[in-house]
């Protein structure tokens, strides 16, 4: 078992803070944290559900103190028509104010729509003509009768009292479990939607070609801020539309993509790979991290070159070459020049060394292209396997 003081475990606990405040942290998410997106999201939701469950338990304690189930059983007999409108069987019972054992107003039975005044305004629960209004610290919540009662039936206060009693008797662990699932489903769906948008934004605006799984992992961590906003609603009343929930993670993706392009331009492909995706010794059973990177123009030139080769035309593209493309082409030409000499010396009768005097490494294989028929497209800078998950 890992020690609590180990740096790796400490960094795991600090990942939500890094995801909230550090754009550079997403380099680690992209290159070194494969397969952790939904697991991180589930653990983050379990943590968020703790304060939310505590707040929910406080509200339930408040309703228990008002003896709401017992007071609901005292409501007059009523009828719920096909339009979901509640009417008392006795027209004289169109308004009734029920108080708890302490004498505090608890329920206002008001199917007649009378304007509340005096003590009736302090009642936390109001039975109106079409809905039940519950006044909370975040504002009133209206629940229509058609959502949880059968229409064209007699309204049974005793049945409703039993339902409320069962709801208020739920334990804190059950409330926590329900809130974990509630947080997770919202954030997971939001991550899937953001990943679709983020992949397009990264390619169209920043010329970063990535897989859907990598974009999904980035969005799972970027939804950390959305989880904080959802949890805050249990304590502070503020509007949170779904549009805002979608846009917040995309802000992190845009900032990360901008930093990605700046670092790639400054460090170059080799320096960028050494700094952020070394992949020198991958874990047991794991593939080495793919540190290939290319922009949209390089990918377009590569597609044109392959099309000319298939048509047997050959030749050179008339498009201007950028410095990064020239550097990659020179490196590839040098490798093609050195490889026959190294293979010739490693052949029977040779010394088994490369032109620099180093022993030939039998474990080194080409990354792709014609020398590797199992991976003809490759994962290097000239291939199309950028950031494979």
Coordinates of C-alpha atoms in Angstrom, one line a residue:
X1 CA 0.0 0.0 0.0
X2 CA 1.3 3.5 -0.8
X3 CA 2.3 5.7 2.1
X4 CA 0.2 8.7 2.7
X5 CA 3.3 10.9 2.5
X6 CA 4.4 9.7 -0.9
X7 CA 4.7 12.5 -3.5
X8 CA 2.7 10.5 -6.1
X9 CA -0.3 10.1 -3.8
X10 CA -0.1 13.7 -2.7
X11 CA -0.1 14.9 -6.3
X12 CA -3.2 12.7 -6.9
X13 CA -5.1 14.6 -4.1
X14 CA -3.9 17.9 -5.6
X15 CA -5.0 17.1 -9.1
X16 CA -8.3 19.0 -8.8
X17 CA -6.4 22.1 -7.7
X18 CA -4.0 21.7 -10.6
X19 CA -7.0 21.2 -13.0
X20 CA -8.6 24.4 -11.7
X21 CA -5.6 26.7 -11.7
X22 CA -2.8 25.4 -14.0
X23 CA -3.1 25.3 -17.7
X24 CA 0.3 23.6 -17.9
X25 CA -1.1 20.7 -15.9
X26 CA -3.0 19.6 -19.0
X27 CA 0.2 18.6 -20.8
X28 CA 0.6 15.9 -18.1
X29 CA -3.1 15.0 -18.6
X30 CA -2.6 14.6 -22.4
X31 CA 0.7 12.7 -22.5
X32 CA 1.1 10.8 -19.1
X33 CA -2.4 10.2 -17.7
X34 CA -4.0 7.9 -20.2
X35 CA -7.1 6.0 -19.1
X36 CA -7.8 8.2 -16.1
X37 CA -10.5 10.6 -17.4
X38 CA -13.7 9.0 -16.1
X39 CA -12.0 7.5 -13.0
X40 CA -10.9 11.0 -12.0
X41 CA -14.4 12.3 -12.8
X42 CA -16.0 9.7 -10.5
X43 CA -13.6 10.4 -7.6
X44 CA -14.1 14.1 -8.0
X45 CA -17.9 13.6 -7.9
X46 CA -17.6 11.5 -4.8
X47 CA -15.7 14.4 -3.1
X48 CA -18.2 17.0 -4.3
X49 CA -21.1 14.9 -3.0
X50 CA -19.8 15.2 0.6
X51 CA -20.6 18.9 1.2
X52 CA -23.8 18.6 -1.0
X53 CA -25.0 15.7 1.1
X54 CA -24.3 17.6 4.3
X55 CA -26.4 20.5 3.1
X56 CA -29.2 18.3 1.9
X57 CA -29.3 16.6 5.3
X58 CA -29.6 20.0 6.9
X59 CA -32.7 20.8 4.8
X60 CA -34.2 17.4 5.6
X61 CA -33.6 18.0 9.3
X62 CA -35.4 21.3 9.0
X63 CA -38.4 19.6 7.4
X64 CA -38.4 16.8 10.0
X65 CA -38.5 19.5 12.7
X66 CA -41.6 21.0 11.2
X67 CA -43.4 17.6 11.3
X68 CA -44.3 18.0 7.7
X69 CA -45.6 14.4 7.2
X70 CA -47.9 14.6 10.2
X71 CA -49.3 18.0 9.0
X72 CA -49.9 16.8 5.5
X73 CA -52.1 14.0 6.8
X74 CA -54.4 16.8 8.2
X75 CA -55.1 18.4 4.9
X76 CA -58.8 18.3 3.8
X77 CA -60.0 15.8 1.1
X78 CA -59.5 17.2 -2.4
X79 CA -59.9 16.2 -6.0
X80 CA -57.2 16.4 -8.8
X81 CA -58.8 16.8 -12.2
X82 CA -57.5 15.9 -15.7
X83 CA -55.7 19.3 -16.0
X84 CA -53.8 18.8 -12.7
X85 CA -55.8 21.3 -10.8
X86 CA -56.5 20.6 -7.1
X87 CA -59.9 21.6 -5.7
X88 CA -61.3 20.9 -2.2
X89 CA -64.3 18.7 -1.9
X90 CA -65.8 21.2 0.5
X91 CA -65.6 24.7 -1.0
X92 CA -65.2 26.2 2.5
X93 CA -61.8 24.5 2.8
X94 CA -60.2 26.7 0.1
X95 CA -57.7 28.0 2.6
X96 CA -56.1 26.5 5.7
X97 CA -53.0 27.3 7.7
X98 CA -51.4 24.4 9.6
X99 CA -48.9 24.9 12.4
X100 CA -46.4 22.5 13.9
X101 CA -46.1 21.5 17.6
X102 CA -44.1 24.7 18.3
X103 CA -46.8 26.9 17.0
X104 CA -44.9 28.0 13.9
X105 CA -46.7 28.1 10.5
X106 CA -45.7 25.1 8.4
X107 CA -48.2 24.4 5.6
X108 CA -50.5 26.8 3.8
X109 CA -53.3 24.9 2.0
X110 CA -54.4 27.4 -0.6
X111 CA -56.0 25.9 -3.7
X112 CA -58.2 28.9 -4.1
X113 CA -55.2 31.1 -4.9
X114 CA -55.7 33.5 -2.0
X115 CA -53.0 36.2 -1.6
X116 CA -50.9 35.2 1.5
X117 CA -50.4 37.6 4.3
X118 CA -49.2 37.7 7.9
X119 CA -48.2 34.3 9.3
X120 CA -49.1 32.5 6.1
X121 CA -46.1 34.1 4.4
X122 CA -43.8 32.3 6.8
X123 CA -45.1 28.8 5.9
X124 CA -42.3 27.0 4.1
X125 CA -44.8 24.7 2.2
X126 CA -47.8 25.9 0.2
X127 CA -50.3 23.7 -1.6
X128 CA -51.6 25.8 -4.4
X129 CA -54.1 25.0 -7.2
X130 CA -51.6 23.4 -9.6
X131 CA -48.4 22.9 -7.7
X132 CA -46.7 22.5 -4.3
X133 CA -44.4 25.5 -3.6
X134 CA -41.5 24.9 -1.2
X135 CA -39.7 28.0 0.0
X136 CA -35.9 27.4 0.4
X137 CA -32.9 29.7 1.0
X138 CA -32.3 29.5 -2.8
X139 CA -35.8 30.6 -3.7
X140 CA -39.2 29.0 -4.1
X141 CA -39.4 25.6 -5.9
X142 CA -42.7 24.7 -7.6
X143 CA -43.5 21.0 -8.1
X144 CA -46.6 20.4 -10.3
X145 CA -49.1 17.8 -9.1
X146 CA -49.1 16.1 -12.5
X147 CA -45.5 15.1 -11.9
X148 CA -46.1 12.8 -9.0
X149 CA -49.9 12.3 -8.7
X150 CA -52.4 10.4 -10.8
X151 CA -54.9 12.8 -12.5
X152 CA -58.7 12.4 -12.3
X153 CA -58.4 10.9 -8.8
X154 CA -59.2 11.9 -5.3
X155 CA -56.2 13.5 -3.5
X156 CA -55.2 11.4 -0.6
X157 CA -53.3 13.4 2.0
X158 CA -52.4 10.2 4.0
X159 CA -50.7 8.7 0.9
X160 CA -48.6 11.9 0.4
X161 CA -47.7 11.9 4.1
X162 CA -46.4 8.4 3.8
X163 CA -44.3 9.4 0.8
X164 CA -42.8 12.4 2.6
X165 CA -42.1 10.3 5.7
X166 CA -40.2 7.8 3.6
X167 CA -38.2 10.5 1.9
X168 CA -37.2 12.3 5.1
X169 CA -36.1 9.0 6.7
X170 CA -33.5 8.4 4.0
X171 CA -30.0 8.0 5.6
X172 CA -27.1 10.3 4.9
X173 CA -25.2 7.5 3.1
X174 CA -28.0 7.0 0.6
X175 CA -28.3 10.7 0.0
X176 CA -24.5 10.8 -0.7
X177 CA -24.7 7.9 -3.1
X178 CA -27.6 9.5 -5.1
X179 CA -25.7 12.8 -5.3
X180 CA -22.5 11.0 -6.5
X181 CA -24.5 9.5 -9.4
X182 CA -26.2 12.9 -10.0
X183 CA -22.9 14.8 -10.3
X184 CA -21.3 12.0 -12.4
X185 CA -24.0 11.8 -15.0
X186 CA -24.1 15.6 -15.5
X187 CA -20.3 15.9 -15.7
X188 CA -19.8 12.8 -17.8
X189 CA -22.4 13.9 -20.4
X190 CA -20.9 17.4 -20.4
X191 CA -17.5 16.0 -21.0
X192 CA -18.7 14.0 -24.0
X193 CA -20.3 17.0 -25.5
X194 CA -17.3 19.2 -24.8
X195 CA -14.9 16.6 -26.3
X196 CA -16.7 16.7 -29.7
X197 CA -16.5 20.5 -29.7
X198 CA -12.9 20.6 -28.4
X199 CA -11.5 18.3 -31.0
X200 CA -12.9 20.5 -33.8
X201 CA -11.6 23.7 -32.1
X202 CA -8.1 22.3 -31.5
X203 CA -7.8 21.3 -35.2
X204 CA -9.6 24.2 -36.9
X205 CA -8.1 27.1 -34.8
X206 CA -4.8 25.7 -33.4
X207 CA -3.9 23.1 -36.0
X208 CA -3.6 20.4 -33.3
X209 CA -4.8 17.0 -34.5
X210 CA -5.8 14.7 -31.7
X211 CA -8.0 11.7 -31.1
X212 CA -11.4 11.8 -29.5
X213 CA -10.2 9.9 -26.4
X214 CA -7.5 12.4 -25.8
X215 CA -9.9 15.3 -26.1
X216 CA -12.3 13.5 -23.8
X217 CA -9.7 13.0 -21.2
X218 CA -8.8 16.7 -21.3
X219 CA -12.5 17.7 -21.0
X220 CA -13.0 15.4 -18.0
X221 CA -10.3 17.3 -16.1
X222 CA -11.6 20.6 -17.5
X223 CA -15.0 19.9 -16.1
X224 CA -13.6 20.2 -12.6
X225 CA -14.7 23.8 -12.5
X226 CA -18.3 22.8 -13.5
X227 CA -18.4 20.5 -10.6
X228 CA -17.5 23.3 -8.3
X229 CA -20.3 25.5 -9.7
X230 CA -22.8 22.7 -9.3
X231 CA -21.8 22.1 -5.7
X232 CA -21.9 25.8 -4.9
X233 CA -25.6 25.9 -5.9
X234 CA -26.4 23.9 -2.7
X235 CA -25.2 26.8 -0.6
X236 CA -25.6 30.0 -2.8
X237 CA -28.5 30.8 -5.1
X238 CA -27.3 31.8 -8.6
X239 CA -28.4 30.8 -12.1
X240 CA -26.3 28.2 -13.9
X241 CA -27.5 27.5 -17.5
X242 CA -26.3 24.5 -19.5
X243 CA -24.7 26.8 -22.0
X244 CA -22.4 28.1 -19.2
X245 CA -21.6 24.5 -18.2
X246 CA -20.5 23.7 -21.7
X247 CA -18.4 26.9 -22.3
X248 CA -16.4 26.7 -19.0
X249 CA -14.4 23.6 -19.9
X250 CA -13.9 24.9 -23.5
X251 CA -12.2 28.0 -22.0
X252 CA -9.6 25.7 -20.4
X253 CA -9.2 23.8 -23.7
X254 CA -8.6 27.0 -25.7
X255 CA -6.0 28.3 -23.2
X256 CA -4.2 24.9 -23.2
X257 CA -4.2 24.8 -27.0
X258 CA -2.7 28.2 -27.3
X259 CA 0.0 27.3 -24.8
X260 CA 0.6 24.1 -26.8
X261 CA 1.3 25.9 -30.0
X262 CA 3.6 28.4 -28.3
X263 CA 5.6 25.7 -26.7
X264 CA 5.8 23.7 -29.9
X265 CA 7.0 26.7 -31.8
X266 CA 9.6 27.7 -29.2
X267 CA 11.0 24.2 -28.4
X268 CA 10.6 22.5 -31.8
X269 CA 9.4 19.0 -32.2
X270 CA 12.3 17.2 -30.6
X271 CA 12.6 19.7 -27.7
X272 CA 8.8 19.6 -27.2
X273 CA 8.8 15.8 -27.0
X274 CA 11.7 15.7 -24.6
X275 CA 10.1 18.2 -22.3
X276 CA 6.5 17.0 -22.2
X277 CA 6.4 13.4 -23.6
X278 CA 9.7 11.6 -23.1
X279 CA 8.2 8.1 -22.8
X280 CA 11.7 6.7 -22.3
X281 CA 10.7 3.8 -20.1
X282 CA 7.0 3.1 -20.4
X283 CA 5.3 1.1 -17.6
X284 CA 4.9 -2.6 -17.9
X285 CA 2.3 -3.6 -20.4
X286 CA 1.9 0.0 -21.7
X287 CA 2.9 1.5 -25.0
X288 CA 5.4 4.3 -25.2
X289 CA 3.8 7.7 -25.3
X290 CA 3.4 9.1 -28.8
X291 CA 5.1 12.4 -29.0
X292 CA 4.5 13.1 -32.6
X293 CA 3.1 16.5 -33.5
X294 CA 2.4 18.3 -36.7
X295 CA 0.3 21.2 -37.8
X296 CA -2.5 21.4 -40.4
X297 CA -0.2 22.4 -43.3
X298 CA 2.2 19.5 -42.7
X299 CA -0.7 17.1 -42.7
X300 CA -2.1 18.5 -45.9
X301 CA 1.3 18.2 -47.6
X302 CA 1.6 14.6 -46.5
X303 CA -1.8 13.8 -48.0
X304 CA -0.8 15.4 -51.3
X305 CA 2.5 13.5 -51.4
X306 CA 0.7 10.2 -50.8
X307 CA -1.8 11.0 -53.6
X308 CA 1.0 11.7 -56.0
X309 CA 2.7 8.5 -55.2
X310 CA -0.5 6.5 -55.7
X311 CA -0.9 8.1 -59.1
X312 CA 2.7 7.5 -60.1
X313 CA 3.3 11.2 -60.7
X314 CA 6.0 12.0 -58.1
X315 CA 7.6 15.4 -58.0
X316 CA 7.6 18.1 -55.4
X317 CA 4.7 20.1 -54.0
X318 CA 4.5 23.7 -55.3
X319 CA 3.4 24.8 -51.8
X320 CA 6.1 26.7 -49.8
X321 CA 7.8 24.6 -47.2
X322 CA 7.8 25.9 -43.7
X323 CA 11.0 25.6 -41.5
X324 CA 9.6 22.7 -39.5
X325 CA 8.7 20.7 -42.6
X326 CA 12.2 21.3 -44.0
X327 CA 13.8 20.2 -40.8
X328 CA 11.7 17.0 -40.8
X329 CA 12.5 16.3 -44.4
X330 CA 16.3 16.7 -43.8
X331 CA 16.2 14.4 -40.8
X332 CA 14.3 11.7 -42.9
X333 CA 16.8 12.0 -45.8
X334 CA 19.7 11.6 -43.4
X335 CA 18.1 8.5 -41.8
X336 CA 17.6 7.0 -45.3
X337 CA 21.2 7.7 -46.1
X338 CA 22.6 6.2 -42.9
X339 CA 20.4 3.1 -42.7
X340 CA 21.9 1.1 -45.7
X341 CA 25.4 1.6 -44.4
X342 CA 24.4 0.5 -40.9
X343 CA 22.6 -2.6 -42.3
X344 CA 25.6 -3.4 -44.5
X345 CA 28.0 -3.4 -41.6
X346 CA 25.6 -5.5 -39.5
X347 CA 25.3 -8.1 -42.3
X348 CA 27.4 -11.3 -42.1
X349 CA 31.0 -10.4 -42.4
X350 CA 30.3 -6.9 -41.2
X351 CA 31.3 -5.5 -37.8
X352 CA 27.6 -5.0 -36.6
X353 CA 28.1 -1.3 -35.9
X354 CA 26.5 1.8 -37.3
X355 CA 28.6 4.5 -39.0
X356 CA 29.2 6.2 -35.7
X357 CA 30.8 3.1 -34.2
X358 CA 27.9 2.2 -31.9
X359 CA 26.5 -1.4 -31.8
X360 CA 23.4 -1.9 -33.8
X361 CA 20.3 -2.0 -31.6
X362 CA 18.0 -4.8 -32.7
X363 CA 15.1 -3.4 -30.7
X364 CA 14.9 -0.1 -32.7
X365 CA 12.4 -0.3 -35.5
X366 CA 11.1 2.3 -38.0
X367 CA 8.1 4.2 -36.8
X368 CA 6.2 3.8 -40.0
X369 CA 6.2 4.1 -43.7
X370 CA 7.3 1.6 -46.3
X371 CA 9.8 0.1 -43.8
X372 CA 7.1 -1.0 -41.5
X373 CA 4.2 -2.7 -43.3
X374 CA 2.3 -3.2 -40.1
X375 CA 2.1 0.5 -39.6
X376 CA 2.4 2.1 -43.0
X377 CA 1.1 5.5 -41.9
X378 CA 3.3 5.7 -38.8
X379 CA 3.0 7.7 -35.6
X380 CA 5.9 10.2 -36.2
X381 CA 5.8 13.7 -37.4
X382 CA 4.9 12.7 -40.9
X383 CA 2.1 10.3 -40.0
X384 CA -1.5 10.7 -39.0
X385 CA -1.4 9.1 -35.6
X386 CA -1.0 12.3 -33.6
X387 CA -1.6 11.9 -29.9
X388 CA -2.9 8.3 -30.1
X389 CA -4.6 7.4 -26.8

